[in-house]
Tab-separated table of C-alpha atoms and ligand atoms in Angstrom:
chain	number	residue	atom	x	y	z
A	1052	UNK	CA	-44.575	-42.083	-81.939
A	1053	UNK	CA	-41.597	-43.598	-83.461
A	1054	UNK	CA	-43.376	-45.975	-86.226
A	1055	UNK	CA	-41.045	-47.120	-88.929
A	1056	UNK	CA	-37.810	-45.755	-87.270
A	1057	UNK	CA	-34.972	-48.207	-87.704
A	1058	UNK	CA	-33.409	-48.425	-84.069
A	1059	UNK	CA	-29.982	-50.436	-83.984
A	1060	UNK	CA	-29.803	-50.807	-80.417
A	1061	UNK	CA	-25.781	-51.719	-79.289
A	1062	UNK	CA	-25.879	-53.495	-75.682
A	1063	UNK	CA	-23.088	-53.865	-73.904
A	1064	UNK	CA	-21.749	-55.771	-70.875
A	1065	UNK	CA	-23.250	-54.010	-67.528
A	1066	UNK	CA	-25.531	-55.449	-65.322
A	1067	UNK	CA	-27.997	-52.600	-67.072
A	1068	UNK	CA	-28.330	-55.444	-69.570
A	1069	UNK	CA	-31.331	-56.637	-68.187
A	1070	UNK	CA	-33.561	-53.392	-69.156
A	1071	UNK	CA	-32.608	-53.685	-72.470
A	1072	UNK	CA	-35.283	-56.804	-73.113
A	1073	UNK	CA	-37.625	-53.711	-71.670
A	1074	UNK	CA	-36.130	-50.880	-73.970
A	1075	UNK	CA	-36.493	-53.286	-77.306
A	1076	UNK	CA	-39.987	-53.907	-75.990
A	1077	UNK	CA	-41.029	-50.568	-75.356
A	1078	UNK	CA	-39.367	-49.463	-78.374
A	1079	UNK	CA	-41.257	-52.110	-80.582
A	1080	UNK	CA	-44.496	-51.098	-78.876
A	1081	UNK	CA	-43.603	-47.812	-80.572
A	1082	UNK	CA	-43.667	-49.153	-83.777
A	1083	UNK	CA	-39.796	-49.013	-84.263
A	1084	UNK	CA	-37.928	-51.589	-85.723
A	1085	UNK	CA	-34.994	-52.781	-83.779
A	1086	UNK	CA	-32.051	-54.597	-84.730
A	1087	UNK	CA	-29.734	-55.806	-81.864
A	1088	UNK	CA	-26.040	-56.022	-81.687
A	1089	UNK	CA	-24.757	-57.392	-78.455
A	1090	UNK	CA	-21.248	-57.011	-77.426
A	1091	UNK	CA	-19.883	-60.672	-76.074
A	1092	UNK	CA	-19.996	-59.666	-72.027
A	1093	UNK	CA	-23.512	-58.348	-72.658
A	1094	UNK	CA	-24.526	-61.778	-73.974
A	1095	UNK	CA	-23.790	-62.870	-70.437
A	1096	UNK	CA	-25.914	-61.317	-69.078
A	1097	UNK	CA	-29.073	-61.505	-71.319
A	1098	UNK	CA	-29.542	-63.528	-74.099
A	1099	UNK	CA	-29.352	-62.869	-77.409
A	1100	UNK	CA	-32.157	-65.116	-77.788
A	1101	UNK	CA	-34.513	-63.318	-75.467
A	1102	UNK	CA	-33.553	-59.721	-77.548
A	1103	UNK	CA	-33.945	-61.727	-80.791
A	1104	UNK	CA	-37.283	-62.237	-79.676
A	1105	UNK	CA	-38.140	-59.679	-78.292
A	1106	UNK	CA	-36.791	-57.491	-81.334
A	1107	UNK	CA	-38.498	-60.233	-83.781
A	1108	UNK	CA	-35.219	-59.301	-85.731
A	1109	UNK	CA	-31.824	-61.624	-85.867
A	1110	UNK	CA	-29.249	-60.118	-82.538
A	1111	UNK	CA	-26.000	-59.666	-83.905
A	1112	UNK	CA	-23.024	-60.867	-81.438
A	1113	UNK	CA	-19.727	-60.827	-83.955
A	1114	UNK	CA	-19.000	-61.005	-87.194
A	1115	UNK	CA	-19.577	-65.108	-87.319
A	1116	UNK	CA	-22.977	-64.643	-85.954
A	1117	UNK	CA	-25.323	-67.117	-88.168
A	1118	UNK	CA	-26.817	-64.779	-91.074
A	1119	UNK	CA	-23.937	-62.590	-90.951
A	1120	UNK	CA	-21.557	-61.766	-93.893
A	1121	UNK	CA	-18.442	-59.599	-93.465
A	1122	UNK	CA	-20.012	-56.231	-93.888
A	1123	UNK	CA	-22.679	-56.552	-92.149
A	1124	UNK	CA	-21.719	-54.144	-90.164
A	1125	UNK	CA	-21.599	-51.124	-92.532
A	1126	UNK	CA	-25.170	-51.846	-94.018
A	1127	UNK	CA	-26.728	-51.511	-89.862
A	1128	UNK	CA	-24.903	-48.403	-89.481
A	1129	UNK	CA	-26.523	-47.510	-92.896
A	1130	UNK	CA	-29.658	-49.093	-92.461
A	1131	UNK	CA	-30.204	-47.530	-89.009
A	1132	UNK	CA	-32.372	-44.113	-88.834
A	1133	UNK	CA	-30.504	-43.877	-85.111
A	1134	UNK	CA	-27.933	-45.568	-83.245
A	1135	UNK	CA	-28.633	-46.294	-79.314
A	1136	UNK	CA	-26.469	-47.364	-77.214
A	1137	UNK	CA	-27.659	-48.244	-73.414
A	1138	UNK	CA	-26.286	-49.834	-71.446
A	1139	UNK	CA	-23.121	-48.307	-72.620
A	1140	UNK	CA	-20.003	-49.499	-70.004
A	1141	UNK	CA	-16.731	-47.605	-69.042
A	1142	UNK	CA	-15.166	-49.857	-71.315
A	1143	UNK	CA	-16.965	-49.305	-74.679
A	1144	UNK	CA	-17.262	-45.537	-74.325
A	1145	UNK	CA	-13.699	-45.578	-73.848
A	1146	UNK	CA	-13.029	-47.141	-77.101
A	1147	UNK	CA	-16.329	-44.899	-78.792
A	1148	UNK	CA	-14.198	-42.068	-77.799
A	1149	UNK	CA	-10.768	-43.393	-79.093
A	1150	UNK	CA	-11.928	-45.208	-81.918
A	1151	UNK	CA	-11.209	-48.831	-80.818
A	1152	UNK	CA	-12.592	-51.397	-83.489
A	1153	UNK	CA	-12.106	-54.821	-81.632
A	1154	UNK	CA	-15.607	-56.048	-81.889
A	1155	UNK	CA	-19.028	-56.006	-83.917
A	1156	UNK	CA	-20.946	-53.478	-82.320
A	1157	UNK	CA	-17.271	-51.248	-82.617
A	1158	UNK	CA	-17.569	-51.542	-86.400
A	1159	UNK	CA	-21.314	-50.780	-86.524
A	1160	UNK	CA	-20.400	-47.784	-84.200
A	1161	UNK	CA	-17.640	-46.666	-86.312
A	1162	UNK	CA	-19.050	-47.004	-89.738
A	1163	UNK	CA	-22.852	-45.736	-88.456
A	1164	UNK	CA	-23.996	-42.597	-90.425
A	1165	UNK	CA	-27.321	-41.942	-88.271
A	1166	UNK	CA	-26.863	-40.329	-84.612
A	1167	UNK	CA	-25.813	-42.136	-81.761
A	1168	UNK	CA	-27.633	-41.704	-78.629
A	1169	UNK	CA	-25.567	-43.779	-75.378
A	1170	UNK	CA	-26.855	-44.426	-71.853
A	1171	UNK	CA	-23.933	-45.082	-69.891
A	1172	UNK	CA	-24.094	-47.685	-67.168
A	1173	UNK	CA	-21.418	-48.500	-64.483
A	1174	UNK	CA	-20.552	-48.397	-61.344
A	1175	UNK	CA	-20.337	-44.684	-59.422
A	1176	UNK	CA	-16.700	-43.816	-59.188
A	1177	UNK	CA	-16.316	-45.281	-62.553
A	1178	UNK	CA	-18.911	-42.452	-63.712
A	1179	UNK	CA	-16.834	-40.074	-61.459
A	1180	UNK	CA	-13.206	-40.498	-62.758
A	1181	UNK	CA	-11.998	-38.222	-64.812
A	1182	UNK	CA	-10.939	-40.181	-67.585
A	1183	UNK	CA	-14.390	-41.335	-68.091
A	1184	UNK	CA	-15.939	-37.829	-68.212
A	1185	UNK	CA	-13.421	-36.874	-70.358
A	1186	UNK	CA	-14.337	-39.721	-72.897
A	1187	UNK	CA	-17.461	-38.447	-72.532
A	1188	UNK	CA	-16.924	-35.302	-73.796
A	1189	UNK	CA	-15.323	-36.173	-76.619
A	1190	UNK	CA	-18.641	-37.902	-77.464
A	1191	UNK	CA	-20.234	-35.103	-76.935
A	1192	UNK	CA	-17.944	-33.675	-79.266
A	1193	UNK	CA	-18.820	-36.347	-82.318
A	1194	UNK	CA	-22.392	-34.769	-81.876
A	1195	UNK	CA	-22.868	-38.209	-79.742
A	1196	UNK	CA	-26.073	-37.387	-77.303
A	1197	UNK	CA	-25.458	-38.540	-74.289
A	1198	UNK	CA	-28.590	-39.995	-71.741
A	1199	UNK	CA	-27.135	-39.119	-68.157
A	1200	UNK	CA	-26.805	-41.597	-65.899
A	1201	UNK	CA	-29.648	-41.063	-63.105
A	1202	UNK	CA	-28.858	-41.368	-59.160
A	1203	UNK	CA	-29.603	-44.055	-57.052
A	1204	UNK	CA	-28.646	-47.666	-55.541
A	1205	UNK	CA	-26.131	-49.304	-57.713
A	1206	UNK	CA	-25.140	-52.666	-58.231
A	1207	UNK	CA	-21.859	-52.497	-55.753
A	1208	UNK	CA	-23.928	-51.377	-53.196
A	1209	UNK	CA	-22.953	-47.467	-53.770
A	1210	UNK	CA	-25.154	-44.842	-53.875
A	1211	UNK	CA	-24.714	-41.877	-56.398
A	1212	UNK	CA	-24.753	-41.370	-60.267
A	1213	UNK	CA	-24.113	-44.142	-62.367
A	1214	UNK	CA	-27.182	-46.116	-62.979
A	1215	UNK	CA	-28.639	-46.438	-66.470
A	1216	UNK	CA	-31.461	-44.072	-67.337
A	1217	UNK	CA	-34.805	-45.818	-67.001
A	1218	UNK	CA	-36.515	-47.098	-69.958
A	1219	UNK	CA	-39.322	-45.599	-70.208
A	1220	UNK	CA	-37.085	-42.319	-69.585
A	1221	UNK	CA	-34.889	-43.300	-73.151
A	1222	UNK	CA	-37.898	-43.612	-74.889
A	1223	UNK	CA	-38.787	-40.281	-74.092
A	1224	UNK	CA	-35.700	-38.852	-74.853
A	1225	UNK	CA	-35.638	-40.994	-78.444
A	1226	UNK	CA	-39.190	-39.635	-79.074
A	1227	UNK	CA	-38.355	-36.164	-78.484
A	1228	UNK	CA	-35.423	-36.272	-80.238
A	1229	UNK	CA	-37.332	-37.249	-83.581
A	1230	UNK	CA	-39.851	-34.566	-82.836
A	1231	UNK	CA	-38.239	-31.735	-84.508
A	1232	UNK	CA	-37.717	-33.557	-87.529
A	1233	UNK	CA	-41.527	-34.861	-88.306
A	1234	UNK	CA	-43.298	-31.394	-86.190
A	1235	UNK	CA	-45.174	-28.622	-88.184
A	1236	UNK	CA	-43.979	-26.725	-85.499
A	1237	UNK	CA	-40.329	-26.800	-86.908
A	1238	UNK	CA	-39.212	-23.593	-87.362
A	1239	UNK	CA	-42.343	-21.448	-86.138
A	1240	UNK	CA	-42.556	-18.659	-84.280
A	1241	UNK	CA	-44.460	-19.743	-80.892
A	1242	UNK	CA	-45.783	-16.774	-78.324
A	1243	UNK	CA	-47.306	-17.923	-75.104
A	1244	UNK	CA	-48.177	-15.985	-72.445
A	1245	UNK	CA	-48.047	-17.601	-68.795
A	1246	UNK	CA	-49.123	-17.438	-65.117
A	1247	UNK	CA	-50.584	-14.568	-63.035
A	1248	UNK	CA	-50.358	-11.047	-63.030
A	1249	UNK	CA	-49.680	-8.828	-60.599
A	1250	UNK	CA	-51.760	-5.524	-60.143
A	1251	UNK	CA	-50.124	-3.103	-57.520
A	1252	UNK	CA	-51.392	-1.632	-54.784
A	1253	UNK	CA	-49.467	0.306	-52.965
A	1254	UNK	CA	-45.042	-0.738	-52.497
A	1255	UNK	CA	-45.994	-3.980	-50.786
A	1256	UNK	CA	-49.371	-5.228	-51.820
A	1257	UNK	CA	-51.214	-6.334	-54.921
A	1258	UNK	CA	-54.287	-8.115	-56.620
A	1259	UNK	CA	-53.103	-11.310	-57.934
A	1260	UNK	CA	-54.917	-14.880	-58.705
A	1261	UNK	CA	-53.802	-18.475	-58.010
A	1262	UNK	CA	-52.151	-19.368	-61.327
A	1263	UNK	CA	-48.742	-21.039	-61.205
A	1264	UNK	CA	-47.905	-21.030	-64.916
A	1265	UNK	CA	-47.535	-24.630	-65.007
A	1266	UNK	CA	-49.819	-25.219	-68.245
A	1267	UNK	CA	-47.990	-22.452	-70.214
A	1268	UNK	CA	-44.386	-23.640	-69.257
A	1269	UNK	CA	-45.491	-26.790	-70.389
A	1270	UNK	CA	-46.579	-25.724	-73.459
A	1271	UNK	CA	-43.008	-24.001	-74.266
A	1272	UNK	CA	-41.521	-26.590	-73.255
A	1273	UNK	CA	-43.658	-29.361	-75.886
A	1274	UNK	CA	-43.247	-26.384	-78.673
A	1275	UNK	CA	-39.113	-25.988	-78.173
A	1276	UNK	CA	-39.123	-29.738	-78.167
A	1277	UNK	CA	-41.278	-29.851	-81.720
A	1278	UNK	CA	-38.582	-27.263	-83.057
A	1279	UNK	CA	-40.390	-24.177	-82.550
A	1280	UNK	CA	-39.026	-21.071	-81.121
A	1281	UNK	CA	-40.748	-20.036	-78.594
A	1282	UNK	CA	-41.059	-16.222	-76.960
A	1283	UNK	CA	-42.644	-16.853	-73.211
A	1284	UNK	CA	-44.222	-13.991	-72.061
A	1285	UNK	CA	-44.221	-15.066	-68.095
A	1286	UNK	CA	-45.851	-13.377	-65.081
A	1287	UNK	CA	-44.267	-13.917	-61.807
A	1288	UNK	CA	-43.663	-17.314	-61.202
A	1289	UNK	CA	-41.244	-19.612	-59.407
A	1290	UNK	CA	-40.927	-21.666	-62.815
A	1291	UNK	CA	-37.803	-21.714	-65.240
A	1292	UNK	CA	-36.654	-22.785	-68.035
A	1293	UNK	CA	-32.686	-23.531	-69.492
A	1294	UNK	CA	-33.952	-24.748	-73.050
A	1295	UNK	CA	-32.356	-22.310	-75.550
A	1296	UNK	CA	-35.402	-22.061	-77.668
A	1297	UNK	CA	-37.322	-20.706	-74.954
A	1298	UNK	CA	-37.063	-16.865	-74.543
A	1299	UNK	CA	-38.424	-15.620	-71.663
A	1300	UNK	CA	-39.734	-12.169	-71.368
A	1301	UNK	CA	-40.525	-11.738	-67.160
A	1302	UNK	CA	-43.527	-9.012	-66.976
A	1303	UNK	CA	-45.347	-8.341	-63.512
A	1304	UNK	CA	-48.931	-6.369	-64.456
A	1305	UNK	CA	-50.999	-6.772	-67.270
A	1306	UNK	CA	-50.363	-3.693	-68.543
A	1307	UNK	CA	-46.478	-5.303	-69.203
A	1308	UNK	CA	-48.038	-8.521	-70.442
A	1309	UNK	CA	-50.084	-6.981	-72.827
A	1310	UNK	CA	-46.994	-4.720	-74.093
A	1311	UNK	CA	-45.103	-7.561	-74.377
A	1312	UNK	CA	-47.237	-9.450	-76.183
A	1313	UNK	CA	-47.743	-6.890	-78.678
A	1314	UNK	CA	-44.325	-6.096	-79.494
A	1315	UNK	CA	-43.683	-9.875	-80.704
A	1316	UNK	CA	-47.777	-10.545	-81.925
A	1317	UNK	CA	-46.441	-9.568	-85.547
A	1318	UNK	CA	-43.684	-12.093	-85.928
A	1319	UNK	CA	-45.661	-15.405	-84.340
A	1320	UNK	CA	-46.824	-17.804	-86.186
A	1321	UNK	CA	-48.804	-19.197	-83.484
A	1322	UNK	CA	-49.549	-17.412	-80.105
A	1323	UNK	CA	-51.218	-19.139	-77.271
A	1324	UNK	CA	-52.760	-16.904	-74.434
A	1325	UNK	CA	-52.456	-19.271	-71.544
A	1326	UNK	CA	-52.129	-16.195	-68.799
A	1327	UNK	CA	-54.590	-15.958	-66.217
A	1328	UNK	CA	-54.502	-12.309	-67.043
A	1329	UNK	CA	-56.350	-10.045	-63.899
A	1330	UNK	CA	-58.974	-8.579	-65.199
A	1331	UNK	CA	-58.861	-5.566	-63.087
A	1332	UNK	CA	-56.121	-2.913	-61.745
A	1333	UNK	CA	-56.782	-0.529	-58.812
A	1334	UNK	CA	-57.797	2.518	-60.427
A	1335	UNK	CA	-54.809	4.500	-58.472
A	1336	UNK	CA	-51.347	2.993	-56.933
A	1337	UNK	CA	-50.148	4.675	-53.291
A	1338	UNK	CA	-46.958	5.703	-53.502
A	1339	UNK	CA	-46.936	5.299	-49.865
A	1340	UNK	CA	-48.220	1.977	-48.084
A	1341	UNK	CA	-51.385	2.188	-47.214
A	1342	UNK	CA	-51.996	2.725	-43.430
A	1343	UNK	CA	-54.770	0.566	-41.526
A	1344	UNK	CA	-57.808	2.753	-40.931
A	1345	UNK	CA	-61.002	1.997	-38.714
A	1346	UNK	CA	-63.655	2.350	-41.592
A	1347	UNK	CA	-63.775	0.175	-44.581
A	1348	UNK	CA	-61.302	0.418	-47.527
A	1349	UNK	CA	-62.111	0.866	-50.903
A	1350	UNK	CA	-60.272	0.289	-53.268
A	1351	UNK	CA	-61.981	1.340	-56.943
A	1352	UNK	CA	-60.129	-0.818	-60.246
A	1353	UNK	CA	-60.131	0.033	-63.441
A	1354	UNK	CA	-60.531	-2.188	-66.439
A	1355	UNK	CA	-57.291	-4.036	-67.666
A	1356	UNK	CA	-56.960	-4.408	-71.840
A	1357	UNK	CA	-58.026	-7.530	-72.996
A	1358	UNK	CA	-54.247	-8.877	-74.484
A	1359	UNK	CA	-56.534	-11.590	-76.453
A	1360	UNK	CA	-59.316	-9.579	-77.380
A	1361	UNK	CA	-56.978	-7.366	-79.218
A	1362	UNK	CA	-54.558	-9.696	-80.966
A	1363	UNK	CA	-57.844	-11.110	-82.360
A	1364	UNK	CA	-58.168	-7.706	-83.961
A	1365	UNK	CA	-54.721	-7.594	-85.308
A	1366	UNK	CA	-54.671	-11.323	-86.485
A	1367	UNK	CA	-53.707	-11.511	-90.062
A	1368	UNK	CA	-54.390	-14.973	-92.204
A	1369	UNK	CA	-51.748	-16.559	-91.808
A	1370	UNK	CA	-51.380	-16.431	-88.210
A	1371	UNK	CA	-53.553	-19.196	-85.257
A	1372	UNK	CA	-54.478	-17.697	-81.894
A	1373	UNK	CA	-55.409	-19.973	-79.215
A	1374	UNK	CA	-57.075	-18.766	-75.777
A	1375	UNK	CA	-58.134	-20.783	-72.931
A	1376	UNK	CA	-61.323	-20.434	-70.580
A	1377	UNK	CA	-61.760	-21.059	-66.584
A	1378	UNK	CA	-65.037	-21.328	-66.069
A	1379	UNK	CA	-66.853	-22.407	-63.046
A	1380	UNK	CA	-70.312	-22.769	-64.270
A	1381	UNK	CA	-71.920	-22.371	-67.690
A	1382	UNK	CA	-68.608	-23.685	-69.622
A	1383	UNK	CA	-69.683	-24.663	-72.903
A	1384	UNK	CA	-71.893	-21.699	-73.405
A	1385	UNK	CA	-69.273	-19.409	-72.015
A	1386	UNK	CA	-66.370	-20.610	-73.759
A	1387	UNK	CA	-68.362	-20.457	-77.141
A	1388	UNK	CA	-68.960	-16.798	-76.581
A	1389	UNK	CA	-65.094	-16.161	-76.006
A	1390	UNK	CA	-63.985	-17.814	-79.212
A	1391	UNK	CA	-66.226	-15.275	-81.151
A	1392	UNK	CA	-65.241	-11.872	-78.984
A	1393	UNK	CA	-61.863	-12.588	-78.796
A	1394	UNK	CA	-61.551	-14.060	-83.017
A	1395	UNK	CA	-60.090	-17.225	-81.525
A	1396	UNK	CA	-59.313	-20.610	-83.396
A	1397	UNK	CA	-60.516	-22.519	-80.988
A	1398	UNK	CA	-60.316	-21.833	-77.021
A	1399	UNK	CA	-59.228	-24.661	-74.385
A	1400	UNK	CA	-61.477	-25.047	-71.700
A	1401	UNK	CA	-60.546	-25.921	-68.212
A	1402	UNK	CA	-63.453	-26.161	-65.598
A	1403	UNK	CA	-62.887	-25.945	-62.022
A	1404	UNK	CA	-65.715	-28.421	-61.415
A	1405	UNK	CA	-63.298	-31.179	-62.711
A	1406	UNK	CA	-60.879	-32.519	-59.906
A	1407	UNK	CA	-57.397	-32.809	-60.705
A	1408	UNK	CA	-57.502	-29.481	-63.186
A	1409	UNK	CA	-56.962	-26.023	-62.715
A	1410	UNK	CA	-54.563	-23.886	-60.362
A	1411	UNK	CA	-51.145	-25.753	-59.115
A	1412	UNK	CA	-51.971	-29.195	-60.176
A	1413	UNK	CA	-49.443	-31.281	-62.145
A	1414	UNK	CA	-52.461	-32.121	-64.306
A	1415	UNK	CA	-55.144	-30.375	-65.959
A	1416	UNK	CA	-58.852	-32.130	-68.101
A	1417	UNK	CA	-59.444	-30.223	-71.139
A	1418	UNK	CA	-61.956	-29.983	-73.990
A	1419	UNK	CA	-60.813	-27.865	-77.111
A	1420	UNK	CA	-63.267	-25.807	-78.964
A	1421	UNK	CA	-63.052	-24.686	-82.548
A	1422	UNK	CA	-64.276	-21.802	-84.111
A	1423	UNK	CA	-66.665	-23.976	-85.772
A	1424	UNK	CA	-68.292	-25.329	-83.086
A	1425	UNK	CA	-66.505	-28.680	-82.929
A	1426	UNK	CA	-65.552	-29.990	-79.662
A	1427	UNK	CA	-62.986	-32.366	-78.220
A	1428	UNK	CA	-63.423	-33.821	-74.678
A	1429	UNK	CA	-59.553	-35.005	-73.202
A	1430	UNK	CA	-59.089	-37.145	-70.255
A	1431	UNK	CA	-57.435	-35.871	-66.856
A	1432	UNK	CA	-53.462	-36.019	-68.195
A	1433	UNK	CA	-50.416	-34.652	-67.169
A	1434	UNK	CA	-50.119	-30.788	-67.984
A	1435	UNK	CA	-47.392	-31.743	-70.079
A	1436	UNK	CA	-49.363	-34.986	-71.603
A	1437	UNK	CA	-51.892	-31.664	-72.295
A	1438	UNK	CA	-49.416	-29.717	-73.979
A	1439	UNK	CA	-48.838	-32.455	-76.057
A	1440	UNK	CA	-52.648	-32.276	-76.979
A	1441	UNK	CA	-52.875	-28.836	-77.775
A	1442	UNK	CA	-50.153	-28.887	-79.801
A	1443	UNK	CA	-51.187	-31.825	-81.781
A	1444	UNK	CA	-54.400	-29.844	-82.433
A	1445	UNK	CA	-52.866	-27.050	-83.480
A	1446	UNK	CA	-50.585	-28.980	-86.199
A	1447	UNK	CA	-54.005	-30.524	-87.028
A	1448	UNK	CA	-54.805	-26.461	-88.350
A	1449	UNK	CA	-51.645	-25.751	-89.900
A	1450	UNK	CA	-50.857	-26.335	-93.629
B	353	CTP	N1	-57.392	-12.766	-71.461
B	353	CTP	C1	-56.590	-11.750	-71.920
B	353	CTP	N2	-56.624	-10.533	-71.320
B	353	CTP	C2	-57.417	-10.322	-70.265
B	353	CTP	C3	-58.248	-11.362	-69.790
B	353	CTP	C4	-58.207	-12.574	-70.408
B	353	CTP	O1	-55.844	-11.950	-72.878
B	353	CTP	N3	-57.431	-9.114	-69.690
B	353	CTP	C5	-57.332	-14.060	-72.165
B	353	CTP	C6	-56.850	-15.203	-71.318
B	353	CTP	O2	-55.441	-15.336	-71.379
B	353	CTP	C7	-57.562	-16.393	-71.953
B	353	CTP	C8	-58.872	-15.787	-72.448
B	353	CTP	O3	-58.648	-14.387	-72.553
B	353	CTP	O4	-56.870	-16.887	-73.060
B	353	CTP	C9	-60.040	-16.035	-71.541
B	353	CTP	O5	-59.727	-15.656	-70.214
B	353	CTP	P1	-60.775	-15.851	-69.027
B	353	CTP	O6	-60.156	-15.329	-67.767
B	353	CTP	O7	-61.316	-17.238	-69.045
B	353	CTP	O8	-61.957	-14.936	-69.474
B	353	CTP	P2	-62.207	-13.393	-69.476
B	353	CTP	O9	-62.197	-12.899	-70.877
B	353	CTP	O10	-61.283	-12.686	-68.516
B	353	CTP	O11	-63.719	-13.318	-68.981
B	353	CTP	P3	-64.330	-13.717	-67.524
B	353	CTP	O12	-63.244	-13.374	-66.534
B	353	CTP	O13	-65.527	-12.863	-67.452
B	353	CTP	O14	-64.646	-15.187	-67.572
């Protein structure tokens, strides 16, 4: 994911240090290429050596280091497509926010034209006290992103906020942070639709299914992260979402799904029907609850639109729409006939014969059908690893 991005990678002097032969590692793996500048406490507690080869790349300590001329420091903050800082202490974020210059990885800070990314590190109460937040913000400020801290056992024995993020969790955020910029998705126009809908019965009952919404919150989320903006057409779920691309539009019945979805069809780009839409609505709604009765009840539905059946009518060129299929016996055969009666670009399948996918899991096993008949088969993934998928496919389409 992040081949051929120039990483400078500042470490500083926490105990954190020790993840950072992990982080250069990891980041490597990615097929970035790092370049190390260690501040002299930091050095104590990893050596430059082990980053140097780790990072297969010279670690600069100070402005003597061997191989290192005067400015030095303004071609890294050049060179560097993004500056990360983690562990970042107390200390150095104190002098990030105040402009302090008293060391090499200061300079490189100070004269770096790429964004800085910091993972602070330190002790708890350190984290807490005000003057530290309030360095922090000023970061925040400079358009510096910060990685919270996460919670947990620190190194004084404390519990609480303070602790550098994982690695594995900074590489995520570095990845998705470089998303926007190399996504087709930039800039798009996204609709999903997502989770169950609700078909009333009388005031206190209704016919429902067990869809959670998981997949299509998962999908917004992957599509805000690629730069799209997404409009989230949602059925009742206990889900939510605070990213600001992400508009929500709550509906209950399918009726209000399928409105919804028609109102924004026109402007999307892309829209991805991901609702486990019901089917069928009782034919009449009581007013009144319905009382108990000795003989059988009856309750006669009526057909609900088909939402994807008739944005395939109303797709124009330029526009992709993507459906998915639960199917519980026939799969292939009946997902085929779906792409053609709803005018689909290709439909993701989900059966329920495969463990681990369908209603409520964290992960879902998917095979993507195109129009034309080609197939992929995915492994069991995360529903988020899945969104991932389905969005890659769908940049695979797009010009
Ligand atoms: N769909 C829809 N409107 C409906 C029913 C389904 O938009 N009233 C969409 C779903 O969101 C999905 C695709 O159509 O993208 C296929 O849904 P699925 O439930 O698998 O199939 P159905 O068309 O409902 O057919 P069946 O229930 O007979 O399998």
């Amino acid at each position: 994911m992040l081949n051929g991005k120039k990483i400078v990678l500042g470490v500083t002097g926490s105990i954190a240090a020790y993840k950072s032969a992990l982080l250069v590692r990891l980041l490597v793996k990615q097929g970035a290429e790092v370049r190390v500048v260690m501040t002299e406490s930091a050095a104590q507690f990893i050596t430059p050596l082990t980053l140097s080869v780790l990072s297969k790349n010279t670690v600069y300590t100070s402005y003597q280091a061997e191989n290192s001329t005067w400015n030095n420091h303004v071609e890294l903050g050049l060179w560097g497509d993004l500056m990360l800082i983690a562990p970042a202490t107390a200390n150095t974020i104190s002098k990030m926010a105040y402009g302090l210059c008293d060391n090499f990885l200061m300079a490189c800070y100070l004269s770096a034209k790429c964004p800085v990314v910091f993972a602070p590190a330190m002790d708890r109460d350190m984290f807490l006290h005000p003057s530290t937040q309030k360095n922090i913000a000023t970061l925040e400020k400079y358009s510096n992103h910060l990685i919270a801290p996460e919670d947990g056992a620190l190194a004084s024995g404390l519990e609480g906020p303070g602790r550098m993020a994982e690695p594995e969790h900074i590489i995520k955020f570095i990845n998705d942070f470089f998303l926007p910029n190399q996504s087709k998705l930039k800039n798009k126009t996204i609709l999903i639709n997502a989770g169950p809908t609700q078909e009333a019965i009388d005031p206190v009952r209704y016919l429902s299914n067990h869809s959670t919404g998981k997949m299509g919150y998962a999908l917004a989320e992957v599509a805000a992260q690629r730069g799209a903006k997404v409009i989230l057409v949602s059925g009742p779920t206990h889900l939510t979402t605070n990213n600001s691309n992400i508009e929500v539009i709550p509906v209950v019945s399918a009726n209000e799904m399928a409105n919804a979805c028609f109102n924004h069809f026109e402007k999307a780009d892309i829209s991805i029907l991901s609702a486990a839409v019901a089917d069928y609505a009782p034919l009449e709604v009581s007013s009144q609850k319905i009382k108990k009765q000795e003989s059988p009840l009856t309750i006669e539905l009526k057909k609900n639109i088909d939402i994807a059946s008739e944005l395939g009518k109303r797709k124009k060129k330029n526009q992709l729409l993507i459906g998915f299929a639960l199917e519980t016996e026939q799969e292939l055969t009946n997902a085929k006939i779906k792409i053609q009666q709803k005018n689909l670009d290709f439909i993701v399948l989900n059966s329920l014969n495969d463990g681990g996918a369908g209603f409520g899991t964290d992960t879902n096993k998917i095979t993507i059908l195109q129009h034309d008949g080609r197939q992929k088969v995915f492994e069991l993934k995360s529903k988020l690893a899945v969104a991932h998928d389905i969005l890659n496919e769908i940049e695979l389409l797009l010009p």
